[in-house]
mmCIF file with all atom_site columns, C-alpha atoms and ligand atoms in Angstrom:
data_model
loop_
_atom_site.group_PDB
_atom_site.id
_atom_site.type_symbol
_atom_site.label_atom_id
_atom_site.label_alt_id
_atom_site.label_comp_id
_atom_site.label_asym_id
_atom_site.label_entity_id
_atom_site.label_seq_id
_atom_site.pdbx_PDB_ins_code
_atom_site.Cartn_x
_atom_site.Cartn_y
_atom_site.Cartn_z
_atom_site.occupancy
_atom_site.B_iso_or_equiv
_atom_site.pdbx_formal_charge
_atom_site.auth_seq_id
_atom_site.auth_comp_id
_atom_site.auth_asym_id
_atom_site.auth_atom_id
_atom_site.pdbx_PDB_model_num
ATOM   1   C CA  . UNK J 1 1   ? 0.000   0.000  0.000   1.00 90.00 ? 22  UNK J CA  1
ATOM   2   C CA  . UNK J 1 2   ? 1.175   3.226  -0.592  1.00 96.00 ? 23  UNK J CA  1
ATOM   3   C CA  . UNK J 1 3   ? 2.285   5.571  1.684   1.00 98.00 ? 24  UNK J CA  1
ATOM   4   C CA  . UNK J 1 4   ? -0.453  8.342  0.458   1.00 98.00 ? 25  UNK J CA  1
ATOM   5   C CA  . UNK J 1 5   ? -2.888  5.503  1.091   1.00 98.00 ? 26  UNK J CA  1
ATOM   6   C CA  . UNK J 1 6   ? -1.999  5.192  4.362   1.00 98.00 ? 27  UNK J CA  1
ATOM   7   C CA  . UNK J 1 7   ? -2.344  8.630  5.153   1.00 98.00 ? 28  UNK J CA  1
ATOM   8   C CA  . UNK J 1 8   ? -6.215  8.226  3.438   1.00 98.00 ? 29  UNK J CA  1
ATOM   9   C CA  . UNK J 1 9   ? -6.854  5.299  6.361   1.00 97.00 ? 30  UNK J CA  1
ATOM   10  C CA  . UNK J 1 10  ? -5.189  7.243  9.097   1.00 97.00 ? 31  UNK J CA  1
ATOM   11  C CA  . UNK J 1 11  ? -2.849  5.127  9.692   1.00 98.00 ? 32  UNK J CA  1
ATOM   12  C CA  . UNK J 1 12  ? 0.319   7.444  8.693   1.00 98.00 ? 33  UNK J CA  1
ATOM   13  C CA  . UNK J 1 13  ? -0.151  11.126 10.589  1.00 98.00 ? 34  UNK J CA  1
ATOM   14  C CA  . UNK J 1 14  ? -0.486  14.610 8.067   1.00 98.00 ? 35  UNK J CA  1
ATOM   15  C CA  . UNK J 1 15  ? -0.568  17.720 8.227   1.00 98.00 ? 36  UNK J CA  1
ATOM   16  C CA  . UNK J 1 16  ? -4.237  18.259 6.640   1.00 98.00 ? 37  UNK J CA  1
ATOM   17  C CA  . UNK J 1 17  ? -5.089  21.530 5.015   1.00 98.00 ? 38  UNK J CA  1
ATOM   18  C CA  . UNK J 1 18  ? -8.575  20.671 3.780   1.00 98.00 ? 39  UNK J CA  1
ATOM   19  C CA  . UNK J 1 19  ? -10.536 16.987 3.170   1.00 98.00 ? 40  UNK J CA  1
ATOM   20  C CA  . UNK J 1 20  ? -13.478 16.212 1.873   1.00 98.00 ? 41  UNK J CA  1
ATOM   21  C CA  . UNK J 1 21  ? -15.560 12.837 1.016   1.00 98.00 ? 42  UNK J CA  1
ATOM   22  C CA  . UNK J 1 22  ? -13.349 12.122 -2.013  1.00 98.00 ? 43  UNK J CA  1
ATOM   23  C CA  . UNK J 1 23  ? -10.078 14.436 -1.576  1.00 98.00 ? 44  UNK J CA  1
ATOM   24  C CA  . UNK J 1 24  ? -7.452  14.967 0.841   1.00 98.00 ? 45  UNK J CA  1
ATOM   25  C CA  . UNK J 1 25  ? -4.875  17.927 1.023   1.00 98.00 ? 46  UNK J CA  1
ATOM   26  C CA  . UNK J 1 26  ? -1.505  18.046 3.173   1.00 98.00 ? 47  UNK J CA  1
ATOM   27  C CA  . UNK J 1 27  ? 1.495   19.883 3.642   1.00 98.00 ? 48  UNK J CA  1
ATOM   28  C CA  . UNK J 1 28  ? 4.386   17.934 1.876   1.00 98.00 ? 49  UNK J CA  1
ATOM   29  C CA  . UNK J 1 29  ? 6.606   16.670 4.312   1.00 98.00 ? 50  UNK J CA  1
ATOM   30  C CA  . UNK J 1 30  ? 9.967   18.060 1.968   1.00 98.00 ? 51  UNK J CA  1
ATOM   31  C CA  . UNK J 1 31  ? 8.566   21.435 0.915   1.00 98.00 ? 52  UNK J CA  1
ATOM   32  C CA  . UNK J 1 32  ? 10.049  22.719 -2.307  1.00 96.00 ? 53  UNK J CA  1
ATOM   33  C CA  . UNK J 1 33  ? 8.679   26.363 -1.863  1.00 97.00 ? 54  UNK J CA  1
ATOM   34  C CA  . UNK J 1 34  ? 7.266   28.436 1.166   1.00 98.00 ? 55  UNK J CA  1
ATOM   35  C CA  . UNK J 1 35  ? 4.193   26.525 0.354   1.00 98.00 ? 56  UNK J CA  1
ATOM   36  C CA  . UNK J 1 36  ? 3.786   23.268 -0.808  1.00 98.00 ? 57  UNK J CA  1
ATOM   37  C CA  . UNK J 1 37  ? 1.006   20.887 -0.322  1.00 98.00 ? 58  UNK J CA  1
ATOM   38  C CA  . UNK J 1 38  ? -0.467  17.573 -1.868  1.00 98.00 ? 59  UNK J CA  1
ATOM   39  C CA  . UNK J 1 39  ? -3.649  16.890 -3.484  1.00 98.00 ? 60  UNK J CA  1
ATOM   40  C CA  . UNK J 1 40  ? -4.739  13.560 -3.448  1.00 98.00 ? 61  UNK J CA  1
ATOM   41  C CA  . UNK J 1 41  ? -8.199  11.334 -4.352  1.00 98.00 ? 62  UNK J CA  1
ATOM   42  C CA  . UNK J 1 42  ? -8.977  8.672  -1.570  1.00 98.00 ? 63  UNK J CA  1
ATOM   43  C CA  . UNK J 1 43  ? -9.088  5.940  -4.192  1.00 98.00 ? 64  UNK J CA  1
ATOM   44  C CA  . UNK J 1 44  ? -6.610  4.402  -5.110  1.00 97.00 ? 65  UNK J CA  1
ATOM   45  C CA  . UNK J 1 45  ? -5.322  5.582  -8.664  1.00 98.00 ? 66  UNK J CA  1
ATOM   46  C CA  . UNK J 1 46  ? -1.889  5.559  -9.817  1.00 98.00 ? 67  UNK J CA  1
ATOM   47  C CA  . UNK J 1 47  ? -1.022  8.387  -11.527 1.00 98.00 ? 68  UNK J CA  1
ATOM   48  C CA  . UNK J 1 48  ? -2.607  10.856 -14.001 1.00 98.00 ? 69  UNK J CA  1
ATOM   49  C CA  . UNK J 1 49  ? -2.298  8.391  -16.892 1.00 98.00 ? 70  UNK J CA  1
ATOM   50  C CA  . UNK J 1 50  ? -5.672  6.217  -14.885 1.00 98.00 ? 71  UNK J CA  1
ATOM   51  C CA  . UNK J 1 51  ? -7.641  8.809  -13.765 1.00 98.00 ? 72  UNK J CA  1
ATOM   52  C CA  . UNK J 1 52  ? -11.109 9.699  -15.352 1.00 98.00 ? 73  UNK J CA  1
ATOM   53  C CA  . UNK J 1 53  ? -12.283 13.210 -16.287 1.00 98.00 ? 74  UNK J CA  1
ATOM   54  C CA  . UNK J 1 54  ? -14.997 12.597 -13.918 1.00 98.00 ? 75  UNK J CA  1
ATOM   55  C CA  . UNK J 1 55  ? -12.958 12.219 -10.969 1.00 98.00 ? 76  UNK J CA  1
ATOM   56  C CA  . UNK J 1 56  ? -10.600 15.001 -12.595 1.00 98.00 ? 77  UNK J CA  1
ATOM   57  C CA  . UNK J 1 57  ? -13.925 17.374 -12.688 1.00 98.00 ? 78  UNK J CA  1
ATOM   58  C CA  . UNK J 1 58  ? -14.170 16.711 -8.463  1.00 98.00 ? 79  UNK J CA  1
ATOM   59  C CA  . UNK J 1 59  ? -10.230 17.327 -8.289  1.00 98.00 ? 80  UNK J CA  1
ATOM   60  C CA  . UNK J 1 60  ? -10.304 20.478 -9.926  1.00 98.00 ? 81  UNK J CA  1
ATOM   61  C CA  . UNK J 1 61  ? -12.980 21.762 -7.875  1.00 98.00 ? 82  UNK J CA  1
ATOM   62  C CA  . UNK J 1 62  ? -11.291 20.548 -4.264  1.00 98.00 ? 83  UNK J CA  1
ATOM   63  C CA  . UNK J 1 63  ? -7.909  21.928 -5.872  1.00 98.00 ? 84  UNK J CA  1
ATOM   64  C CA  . UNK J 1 64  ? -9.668  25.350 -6.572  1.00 98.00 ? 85  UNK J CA  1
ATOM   65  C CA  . UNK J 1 65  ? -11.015 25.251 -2.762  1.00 98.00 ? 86  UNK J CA  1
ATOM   66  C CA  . UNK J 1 66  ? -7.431  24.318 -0.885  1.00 98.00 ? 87  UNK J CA  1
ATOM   67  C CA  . UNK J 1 67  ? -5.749  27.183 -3.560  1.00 98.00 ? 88  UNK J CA  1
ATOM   68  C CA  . UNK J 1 68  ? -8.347  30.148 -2.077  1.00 98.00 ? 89  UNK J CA  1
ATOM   69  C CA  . UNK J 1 69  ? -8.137  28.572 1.935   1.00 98.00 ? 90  UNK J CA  1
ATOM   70  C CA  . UNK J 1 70  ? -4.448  29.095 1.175   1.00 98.00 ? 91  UNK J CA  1
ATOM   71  C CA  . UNK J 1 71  ? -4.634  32.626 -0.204  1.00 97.00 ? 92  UNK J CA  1
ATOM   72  C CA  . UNK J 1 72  ? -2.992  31.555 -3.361  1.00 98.00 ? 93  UNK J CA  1
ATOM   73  C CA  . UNK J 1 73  ? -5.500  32.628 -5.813  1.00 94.00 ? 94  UNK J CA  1
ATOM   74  C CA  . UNK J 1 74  ? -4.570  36.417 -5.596  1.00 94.00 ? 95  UNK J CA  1
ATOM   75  C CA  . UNK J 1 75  ? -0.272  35.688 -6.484  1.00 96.00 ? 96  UNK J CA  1
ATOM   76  C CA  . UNK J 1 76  ? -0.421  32.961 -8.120  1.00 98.00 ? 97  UNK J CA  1
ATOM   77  C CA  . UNK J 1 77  ? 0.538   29.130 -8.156  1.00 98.00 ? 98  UNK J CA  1
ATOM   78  C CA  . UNK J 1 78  ? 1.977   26.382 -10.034 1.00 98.00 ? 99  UNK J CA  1
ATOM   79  C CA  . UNK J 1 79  ? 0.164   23.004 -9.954  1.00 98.00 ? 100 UNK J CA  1
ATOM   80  C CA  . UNK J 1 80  ? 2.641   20.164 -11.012 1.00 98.00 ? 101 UNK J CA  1
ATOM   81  C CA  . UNK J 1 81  ? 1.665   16.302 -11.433 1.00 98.00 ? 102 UNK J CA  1
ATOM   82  C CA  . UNK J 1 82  ? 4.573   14.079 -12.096 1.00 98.00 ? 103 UNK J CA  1
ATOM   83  C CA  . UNK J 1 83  ? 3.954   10.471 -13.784 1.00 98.00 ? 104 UNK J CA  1
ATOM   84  C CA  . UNK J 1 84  ? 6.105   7.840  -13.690 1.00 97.00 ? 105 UNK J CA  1
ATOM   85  C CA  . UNK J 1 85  ? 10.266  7.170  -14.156 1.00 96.00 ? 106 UNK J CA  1
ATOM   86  C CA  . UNK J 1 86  ? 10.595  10.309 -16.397 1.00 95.00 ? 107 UNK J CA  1
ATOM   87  C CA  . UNK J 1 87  ? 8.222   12.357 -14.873 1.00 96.00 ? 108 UNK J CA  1
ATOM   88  C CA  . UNK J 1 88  ? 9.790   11.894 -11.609 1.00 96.00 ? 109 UNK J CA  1
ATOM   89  C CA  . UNK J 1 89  ? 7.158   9.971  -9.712  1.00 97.00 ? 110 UNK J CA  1
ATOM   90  C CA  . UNK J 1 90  ? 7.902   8.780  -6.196  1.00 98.00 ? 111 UNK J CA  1
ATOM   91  C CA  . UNK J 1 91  ? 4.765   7.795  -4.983  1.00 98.00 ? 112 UNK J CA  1
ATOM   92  C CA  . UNK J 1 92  ? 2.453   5.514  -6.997  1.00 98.00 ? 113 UNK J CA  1
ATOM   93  C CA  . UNK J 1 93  ? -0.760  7.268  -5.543  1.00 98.00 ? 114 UNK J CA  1
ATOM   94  C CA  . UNK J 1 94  ? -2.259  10.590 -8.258  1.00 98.00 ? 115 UNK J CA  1
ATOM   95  C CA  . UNK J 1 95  ? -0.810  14.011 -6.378  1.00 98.00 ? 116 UNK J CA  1
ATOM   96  C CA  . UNK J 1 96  ? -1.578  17.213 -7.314  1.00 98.00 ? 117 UNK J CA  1
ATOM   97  C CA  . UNK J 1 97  ? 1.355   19.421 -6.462  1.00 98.00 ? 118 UNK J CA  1
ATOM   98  C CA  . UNK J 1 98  ? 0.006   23.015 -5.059  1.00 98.00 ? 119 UNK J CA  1
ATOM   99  C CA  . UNK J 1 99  ? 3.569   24.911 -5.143  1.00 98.00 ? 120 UNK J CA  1
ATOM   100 C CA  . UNK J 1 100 ? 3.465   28.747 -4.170  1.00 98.00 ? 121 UNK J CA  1
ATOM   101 C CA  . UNK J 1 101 ? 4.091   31.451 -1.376  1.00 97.00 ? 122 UNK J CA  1
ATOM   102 C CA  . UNK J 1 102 ? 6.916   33.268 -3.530  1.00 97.00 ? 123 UNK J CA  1
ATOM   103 C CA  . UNK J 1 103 ? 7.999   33.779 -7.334  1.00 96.00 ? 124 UNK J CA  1
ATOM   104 C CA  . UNK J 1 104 ? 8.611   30.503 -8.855  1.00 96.00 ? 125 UNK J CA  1
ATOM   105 C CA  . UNK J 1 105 ? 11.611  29.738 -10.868 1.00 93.00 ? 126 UNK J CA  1
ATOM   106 C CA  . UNK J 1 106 ? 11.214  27.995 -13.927 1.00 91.00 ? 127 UNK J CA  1
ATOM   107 C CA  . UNK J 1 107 ? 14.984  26.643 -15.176 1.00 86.00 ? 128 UNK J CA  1
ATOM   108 C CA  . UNK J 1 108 ? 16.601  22.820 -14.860 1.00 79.00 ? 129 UNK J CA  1
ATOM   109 C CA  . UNK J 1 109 ? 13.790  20.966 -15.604 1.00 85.00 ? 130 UNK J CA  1
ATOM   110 C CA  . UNK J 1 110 ? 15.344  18.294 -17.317 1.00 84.00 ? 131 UNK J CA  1
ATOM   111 C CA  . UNK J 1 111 ? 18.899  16.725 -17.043 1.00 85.00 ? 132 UNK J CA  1
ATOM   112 C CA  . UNK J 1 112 ? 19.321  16.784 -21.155 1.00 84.00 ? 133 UNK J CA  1
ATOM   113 C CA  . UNK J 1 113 ? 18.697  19.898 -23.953 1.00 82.00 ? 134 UNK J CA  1
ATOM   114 C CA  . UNK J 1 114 ? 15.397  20.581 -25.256 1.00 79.00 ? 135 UNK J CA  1
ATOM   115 C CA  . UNK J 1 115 ? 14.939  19.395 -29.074 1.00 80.00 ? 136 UNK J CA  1
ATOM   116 C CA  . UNK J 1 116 ? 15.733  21.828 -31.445 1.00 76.00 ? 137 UNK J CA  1
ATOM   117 C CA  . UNK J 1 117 ? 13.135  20.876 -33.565 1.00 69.00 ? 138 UNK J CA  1
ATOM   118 C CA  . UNK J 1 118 ? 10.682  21.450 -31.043 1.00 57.00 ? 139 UNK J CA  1
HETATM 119 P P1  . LIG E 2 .   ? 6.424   12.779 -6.398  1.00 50.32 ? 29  LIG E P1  1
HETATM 120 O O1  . LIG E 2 .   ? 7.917   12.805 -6.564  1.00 50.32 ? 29  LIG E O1  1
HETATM 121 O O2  . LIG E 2 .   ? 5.698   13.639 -7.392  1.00 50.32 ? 29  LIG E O2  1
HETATM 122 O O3  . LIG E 2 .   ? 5.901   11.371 -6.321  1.00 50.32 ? 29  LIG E O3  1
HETATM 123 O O4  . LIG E 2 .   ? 6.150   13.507 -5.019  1.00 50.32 ? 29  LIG E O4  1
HETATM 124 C C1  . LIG E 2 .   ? 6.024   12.839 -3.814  1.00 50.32 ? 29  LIG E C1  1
HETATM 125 C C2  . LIG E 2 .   ? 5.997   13.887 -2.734  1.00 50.32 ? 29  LIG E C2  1
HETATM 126 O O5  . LIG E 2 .   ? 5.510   13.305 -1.551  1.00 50.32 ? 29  LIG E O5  1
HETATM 127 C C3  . LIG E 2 .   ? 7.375   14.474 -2.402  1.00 50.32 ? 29  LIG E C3  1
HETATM 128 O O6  . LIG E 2 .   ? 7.348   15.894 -2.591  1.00 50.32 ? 29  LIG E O6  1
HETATM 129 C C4  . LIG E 2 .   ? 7.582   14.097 -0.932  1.00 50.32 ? 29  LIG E C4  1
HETATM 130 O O7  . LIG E 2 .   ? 8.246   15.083 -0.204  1.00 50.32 ? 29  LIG E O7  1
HETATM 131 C C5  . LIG E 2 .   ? 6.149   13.894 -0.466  1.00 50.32 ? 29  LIG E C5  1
HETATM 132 N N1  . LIG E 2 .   ? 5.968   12.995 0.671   1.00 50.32 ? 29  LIG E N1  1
HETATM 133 C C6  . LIG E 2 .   ? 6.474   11.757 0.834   1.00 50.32 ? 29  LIG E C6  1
HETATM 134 N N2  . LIG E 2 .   ? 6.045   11.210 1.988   1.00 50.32 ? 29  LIG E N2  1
HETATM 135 C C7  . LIG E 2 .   ? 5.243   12.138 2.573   1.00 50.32 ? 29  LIG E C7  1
HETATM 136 C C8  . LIG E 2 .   ? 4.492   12.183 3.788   1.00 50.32 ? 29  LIG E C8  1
HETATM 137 N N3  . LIG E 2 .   ? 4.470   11.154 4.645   1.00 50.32 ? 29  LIG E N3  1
HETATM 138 N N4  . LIG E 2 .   ? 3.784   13.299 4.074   1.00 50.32 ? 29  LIG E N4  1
HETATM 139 C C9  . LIG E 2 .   ? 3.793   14.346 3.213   1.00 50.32 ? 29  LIG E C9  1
HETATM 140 N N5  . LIG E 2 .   ? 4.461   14.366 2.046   1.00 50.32 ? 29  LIG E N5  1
HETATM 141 C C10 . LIG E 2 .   ? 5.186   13.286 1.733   1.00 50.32 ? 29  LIG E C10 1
#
């Protein structure tokens, strides 16, 4: 089981910013900017690649709600969902990133050049 799931069951502690019937966000325990917390369904899906648009419609709702009960609405946010090796997935369990709290930077995302032809 993954850890995120455990966190759903109560069984691993967080630090809850809002929850509802289907959705669950929490402070990320390595925070990458001033603010940084984790959106998560309480089903289990994977990643991005298996989850429906209707459970994305609920998502983006909850994810509009934890965004405005953290004041982010007004500056600004960046909402990041990594899937798998390339991606940079660690845990197998959909999470909505919710990054904010200063000016972002936007540089090193990948190890090799982008593609000219791009
Ligand atoms: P990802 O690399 O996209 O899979 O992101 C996983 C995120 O989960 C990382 O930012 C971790 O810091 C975070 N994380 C791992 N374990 C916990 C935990 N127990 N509570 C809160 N955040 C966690």
């Amino acid at each position: 089981m993954s850890i995120f799931l455990k966190i759903v069951k109560g069984e691993l502690p967080c630090n809850k910013v809002l929850e509802n019937e289907d959705f669950l966000a929490f402070h990320d325990i390595n925070p990458k900017a001033p603010i940084h917390v984790l959106a998560i369904p309480k089903i289990e899906i994977k990643s991005f690649n298996e989850v429906t648009p209707e459970i994305m419609a609920g998502m983006t709702k909850f994810i509009h709600e934890v965004v405005a009960k953290l004041k982010l609405d007004e500056n600004g946010y960046r909402l990041i969902t990594n899937v798998g090796e390339d991606g940079g997935q660690e845990v197998l369990h959909l999470h909505f990133h919710i990054l904010g709290g200063s000016k972002l930077r936007w540089d090193h995302l990948a190890d090799s050049e982008p593609k000219k032809s791009i």
